XYZ file of C-alpha atoms in Angstrom:
137
model
C 55.010 82.682 90.993
C 51.731 81.870 92.636
C 49.346 84.269 94.108
C 48.574 84.179 97.560
C 45.416 84.902 99.640
C 45.491 88.755 100.954
C 45.181 87.704 104.540
C 47.752 85.207 104.085
C 50.217 87.869 102.248
C 49.195 90.137 105.449
C 50.815 87.659 108.009
C 53.484 86.699 106.234
C 54.712 90.369 105.830
C 54.033 91.064 109.495
C 56.102 88.044 110.318
C 58.878 89.108 107.802
C 58.824 93.000 109.259
C 59.300 91.550 112.690
C 62.014 89.185 111.644
C 63.891 92.063 109.358
C 63.566 94.829 112.269
C 65.714 92.536 114.253
C 68.273 91.578 112.031
C 68.604 94.915 110.586
C 69.109 96.290 114.281
C 71.626 93.880 115.150
C 73.249 94.527 111.446
C 73.079 98.431 112.487
C 75.048 97.663 115.694
C 77.814 95.487 114.472
C 78.468 98.171 111.875
C 78.635 100.862 114.766
C 80.615 98.828 116.607
C 83.064 98.479 113.959
C 83.141 101.809 112.859
C 84.610 102.970 116.354
C 86.928 100.216 116.386
C 90.581 100.949 115.688
C 91.068 97.724 113.691
C 91.789 98.329 110.375
C 92.645 95.030 108.161
C 90.922 93.331 105.296
C 89.017 91.061 107.467
C 87.531 93.923 109.510
C 86.514 95.868 106.164
C 84.977 92.525 104.720
C 82.676 91.714 107.981
C 82.090 95.585 108.106
C 81.065 95.650 104.177
C 78.813 92.697 104.771
C 77.200 94.500 107.849
C 76.409 97.224 105.679
C 74.914 95.062 103.038
C 72.719 92.906 105.549
C 71.541 96.380 107.227
C 70.708 97.810 103.827
C 69.012 95.037 102.681
C 67.076 94.315 105.753
C 66.068 98.082 106.165
C 64.591 97.411 102.060
C 62.295 94.509 103.148
C 60.996 96.354 106.237
C 59.998 99.221 103.608
C 58.706 96.653 101.147
C 56.898 94.506 103.735
C 55.476 97.600 105.408
C 53.876 98.274 102.123
C 52.879 95.183 101.749
C 50.800 94.865 105.085
C 49.278 98.190 104.318
C 48.133 97.197 101.035
C 46.949 94.096 102.056
C 45.174 95.756 105.287
C 41.397 95.867 105.270
C 40.235 99.632 104.285
C 43.373 100.362 102.166
C 42.466 103.317 100.223
C 43.758 102.708 97.104
C 42.492 100.273 94.580
C 44.591 96.986 94.893
C 46.471 96.220 91.822
C 47.600 92.545 92.041
C 50.868 93.340 89.922
C 51.827 95.751 92.716
C 51.679 93.388 95.372
C 53.709 90.889 93.258
C 56.274 93.536 92.672
C 56.671 94.753 96.296
C 56.891 91.150 97.396
C 59.467 89.947 95.176
C 61.503 93.242 96.514
C 61.096 92.602 99.946
C 61.658 88.341 99.506
C 65.106 88.967 97.738
C 66.166 91.744 100.093
C 65.104 89.360 103.101
C 67.226 86.319 101.771
C 70.062 88.909 100.320
C 70.293 90.397 104.238
C 70.358 86.828 105.438
C 72.888 85.573 103.101
C 75.305 88.559 104.174
C 74.308 88.304 107.844
C 75.503 84.770 107.831
C 78.479 85.663 106.132
C 79.334 88.232 109.097
C 78.601 85.168 111.467
C 81.121 83.246 109.200
C 83.985 85.674 109.154
C 83.990 86.868 112.552
C 85.736 83.659 114.118
C 88.385 84.704 111.842
C 89.132 87.915 113.772
C 90.287 85.739 117.035
C 91.967 82.104 115.725
C 91.873 79.874 112.798
C 90.477 77.206 114.640
C 87.357 79.362 115.615
C 87.480 80.443 112.291
C 86.709 77.039 110.932
C 84.127 76.822 113.785
C 82.238 80.107 112.801
C 82.445 78.846 109.113
C 81.278 75.530 109.296
C 78.214 77.049 111.477
C 77.598 79.730 108.950
C 77.467 77.374 106.089
C 75.312 74.794 108.258
C 72.926 77.783 109.184
C 72.706 78.821 105.345
C 71.727 75.173 104.258
C 69.194 74.909 106.903
C 67.488 78.129 106.367
C 67.186 77.753 102.731
C 65.785 73.955 103.651
C 63.266 75.606 105.597
C 61.945 77.867 103.377
């Protein structure tokens, strides 16, 4: 893994922090809606599980990126050790990617709650989005 300039790492952490906050909030909203729902099927339970997974990993990424943001900000009170930056960056980035995959799984499964036709459509959209997300990284 290559070393990042501290200024670049700071801006990167800030952007990922913003994205994870929004997507984590969205995932938590899905969880809350499914918890009050009266529907109880394997599909709804799978969507609930993937939403909880996404929310958990996005929250982990939020805290990791917050720590990275603080560590790379000028005036950080402790001595900066590069290995600490790498481990925080790995945890944050991995959590971010797992959160994206889980949320795209929720999107892919959502259509199946209504019909087969909509299920195929949302699954295709989820798969294409996953490919495009990984291609853009």
